């Protein structure tokens, strides 16, 4: 059966709204629904390759940044300068096409500079190219094993420390070139050689380097309109270009870039060194390149999501595919004599900031680098090496990121960061990372085993504070301190930690039971003072919140209990002190005169029991009403959640149930649910409800919705006590004031909410599958002679929904639909139209109209799709009108992060 939606035709003859609803057909499809979101022709027309203008402009910006940096990194590693251009071109074309992060830019990166320089010094350039190929194959193997996300398990302090150590090593090496000298083989040697280098400065190299650094740092800070214009040129390109131009005009004698002929370009060669050394080199390049690429891909995802460019959807990075793309790029780069490749955060961030919308920008940037390497060699040969060295030195200094440093300090990981940084500088990248991991593990074990326990007395109450994780290693000290608390005093134990193992829990629980047995208070709280609750049951619960009664499988409202009640067993809910203290659910204990556990059920009569059978349950005799005693213990007597007093008086939770009610599954479900509330929820909300009882209700919203049992207003609005003034009726209808047979209860609630409570907004909420709307559609106009306005109370009430039917068929009103799709059928169309119509009815109420005129009240429409658990909002009661139609559009409410919801 296909879905049918009413058409818009002006009525030519008087006809009942119920009669007009029979003329149904599917409405026109909005123009945008036929389009393909992939950029080409959709469906039968096939796909057409197109490059967005934003990708072209972004690729040029990234190319202008990558060109000088690629040459500078090649210079810093000691590799042929052409190797940097090869790696940049391959990173753009190969990784850009095959990688899993569309906006990430790959190429030679500072993170591998120190590693590559060591490999070149130890094995030579051609063997280093072979190592790059092997590292690429290893990355392809890791991608096939789908272990990319495991790289994210490395502590951020280790990663940031590694990058900072690499940056320090780069800066120390390039400082020698900036001063006009030659760098040494290690960071320690570079530090030792600085005094001699400072005594033998090269004025020309130093002046060009200082000019490059000054332009690079000042370029983003040029004020005014001039600054906005010049910043369209990347600072790296501007610094190198200005330094090159002035050096050429001044005639300064400097070493410059010397790109040899491509015919003499070095290609990889088979290694001849020790196998273990080669394996260690491959492992180092693989791990450092993979971790840096994957972390950069995650960072690019965050940048792209924060950009919020309208109409552009950037897929999230597929890390395993990205790792495979990096591996393929390293294989090709090594085979062509290029540097190792990794994802570059700086270039990727520039790509996102320039407005790139697809992987085309990354690929085009690689194409521009390849063209420049082939055609711009005479121009590149003019660049002074001192300018490139200054550029790379600044990049190295910036790798010691102050933002990362503050984050590490805030998370108390400074020791791991500092040790990793120092180890990378003094021993090497791989050794430094291994040392950093060892220190991180040691710090974690220390924190896990270190627990600080103190005791102080305030107002006669002993307060025991436990700082840190509670494991079996802390149990002896914890037990010693707890048993030093006098038995005749009250005690509060404050737990400030995120982990407690079973041994610590047992020690706390046993001590609490023993302390309570002496008649005193024993309470456990968190750092903020809130009470900590014990597990609700001895065994893990299988029922999440908001589970309907009939679906409970965890003991509460379970089918076994309901079957017992149907058999007429006389039971009562007795959350005893022992059960409550252990966190167990209410127990089903036999009542007076009922058989004990394990005995077959029998039916007995007391002198006060009538022998007349319950007419609602044929064949079952009535039982003693007193036998169905429903009681609950004091909620404060629940295990770790609060104070337990021996012999505390039990507070009755519900009036004694009648005999028939005692057997009713519905009443049993209700009673068990109330008992669960008293045990689990009441202690948590009692303070807030007490405040509301003192201050009175001050809701900000009148929420008018349907009486449908599937709508839980507090759940779908994440509201609490005192937030919503709720009015529910069949069909979420608002009768017009003065209408024939109007219901004053709804009008009274509106007047009370608007004039007395002074709510700030009113929301009318409809929902999918509304039975009232189905009744309006399915009830014949001739029923009972006068339609739904006559006959039963339900039909008289549904008369207030007839204006919604008229609106749906009228050509004078706009469509009501969901954003992104058409209504599924006529019922959904009527549900949406009904929300809009009831908002108009609200405006007809005098109190609402007055507050709207004052500008102190807002009206909102809402639609909740039950099957999808999805809410839609009609903003300000008007909604969003597309240009192609006058439809009332309900916009989908998207999930947001905690930070976005607070903003």
mmCIF file of N, CA and C in Angstrom, residues 83 86-88 90-91 94 125 129 132-133 265 268 327-341:
data_model
loop_
_atom_site.group_PDB
_atom_site.id
_atom_site.type_symbol
_atom_site.label_atom_id
_atom_site.label_comp_id
_atom_site.label_asym_id
_atom_site.label_seq_id
_atom_site.Cartn_x
_atom_site.Cartn_y
_atom_site.Cartn_z
ATOM 1 N N UNK A 83 64.512 15.576 -3.292
ATOM 2 C CA UNK A 83 63.769 14.547 -2.571
ATOM 3 C C UNK A 83 62.571 15.141 -1.838
ATOM 4 N N UNK A 86 59.861 15.647 -4.467
ATOM 5 C CA UNK A 86 59.264 14.357 -4.848
ATOM 6 C C UNK A 86 58.267 13.903 -3.783
ATOM 7 N N UNK A 87 58.666 14.002 -2.521
ATOM 8 C CA UNK A 87 57.774 13.564 -1.442
ATOM 9 C C UNK A 87 56.517 14.423 -1.390
ATOM 10 N N UNK A 88 56.655 15.736 -1.601
ATOM 11 C CA UNK A 88 55.475 16.598 -1.566
ATOM 12 C C UNK A 88 54.514 16.268 -2.703
ATOM 13 N N UNK A 90 54.258 13.350 -4.375
ATOM 14 C CA UNK A 90 53.663 12.030 -4.151
ATOM 15 C C UNK A 90 52.633 12.094 -3.024
ATOM 16 N N UNK A 91 52.948 12.851 -1.966
ATOM 17 C CA UNK A 91 51.991 12.985 -0.865
ATOM 18 C C UNK A 91 50.676 13.579 -1.315
ATOM 19 N N UNK A 94 49.300 10.742 -4.612
ATOM 20 C CA UNK A 94 49.043 9.354 -4.251
ATOM 21 C C UNK A 94 48.244 9.256 -2.950
ATOM 22 N N UNK A 125 71.994 7.879 1.533
ATOM 23 C CA UNK A 125 70.693 8.301 1.007
ATOM 24 C C UNK A 125 69.963 7.195 0.266
ATOM 25 N N UNK A 129 66.194 5.478 1.062
ATOM 26 C CA UNK A 129 65.021 5.338 0.175
ATOM 27 C C UNK A 129 64.458 3.924 0.248
ATOM 28 N N UNK A 132 62.508 3.590 3.360
ATOM 29 C CA UNK A 132 61.199 4.247 3.196
ATOM 30 C C UNK A 132 60.207 3.315 2.517
ATOM 31 N N UNK A 133 60.667 2.573 1.493
ATOM 32 C CA UNK A 133 59.786 1.613 0.812
ATOM 33 C C UNK A 133 59.331 0.531 1.796
ATOM 34 N N UNK A 265 69.197 12.090 -10.710
ATOM 35 C CA UNK A 265 68.473 11.916 -9.440
ATOM 36 C C UNK A 265 68.719 10.521 -8.880
ATOM 37 N N UNK A 268 66.641 4.365 -5.025
ATOM 38 C CA UNK A 268 66.994 3.483 -3.905
ATOM 39 C C UNK A 268 67.955 2.379 -4.313
ATOM 40 N N UNK A 327 50.988 4.318 3.525
ATOM 41 C CA UNK A 327 51.906 3.261 3.112
ATOM 42 C C UNK A 327 52.163 3.271 1.624
ATOM 43 N N UNK A 328 51.098 3.414 0.826
ATOM 44 C CA UNK A 328 51.283 3.474 -0.629
ATOM 45 C C UNK A 328 52.133 4.679 -1.019
ATOM 46 N N UNK A 329 51.906 5.815 -0.357
ATOM 47 C CA UNK A 329 52.700 6.999 -0.665
ATOM 48 C C UNK A 329 54.173 6.809 -0.341
ATOM 49 N N UNK A 330 54.493 6.158 0.788
ATOM 50 C CA UNK A 330 55.892 5.923 1.127
ATOM 51 C C UNK A 330 56.560 4.951 0.170
ATOM 52 N N UNK A 331 55.804 3.961 -0.295
ATOM 53 C CA UNK A 331 56.377 3.032 -1.276
ATOM 54 C C UNK A 331 56.735 3.784 -2.556
ATOM 55 N N UNK A 332 55.822 4.610 -3.048
ATOM 56 C CA UNK A 332 56.070 5.352 -4.286
ATOM 57 C C UNK A 332 57.162 6.397 -4.076
ATOM 58 N N UNK A 333 57.117 7.124 -2.951
ATOM 59 C CA UNK A 333 58.116 8.157 -2.696
ATOM 60 C C UNK A 333 59.511 7.555 -2.578
ATOM 61 N N UNK A 334 59.625 6.451 -1.830
ATOM 62 C CA UNK A 334 60.932 5.818 -1.715
ATOM 63 C C UNK A 334 61.432 5.305 -3.053
ATOM 64 N N UNK A 335 60.530 4.727 -3.859
ATOM 65 C CA UNK A 335 60.930 4.216 -5.167
ATOM 66 C C UNK A 335 61.385 5.321 -6.104
ATOM 67 N N UNK A 336 60.850 6.527 -5.962
ATOM 68 C CA UNK A 336 61.224 7.653 -6.821
ATOM 69 C C UNK A 336 62.322 8.512 -6.209
ATOM 70 N N UNK A 337 62.874 8.082 -5.067
ATOM 71 C CA UNK A 337 63.943 8.845 -4.448
ATOM 72 C C UNK A 337 63.454 10.032 -3.651
ATOM 73 N N UNK A 338 62.341 9.884 -2.963
ATOM 74 C CA UNK A 338 61.797 10.967 -2.159
ATOM 75 C C UNK A 338 61.927 10.695 -0.676
ATOM 76 N N UNK A 339 61.666 11.711 0.130
ATOM 77 C CA UNK A 339 61.708 11.596 1.584
ATOM 78 C C UNK A 339 60.523 10.773 2.086
ATOM 79 N N UNK A 340 60.609 10.263 3.322
ATOM 80 C CA UNK A 340 59.427 9.604 3.918
ATOM 81 C C UNK A 340 58.261 10.599 4.040
ATOM 82 N N UNK A 341 57.054 10.060 3.930
ATOM 83 C CA UNK A 341 55.839 10.884 3.901
ATOM 84 C C UNK A 341 55.034 10.643 5.172
#
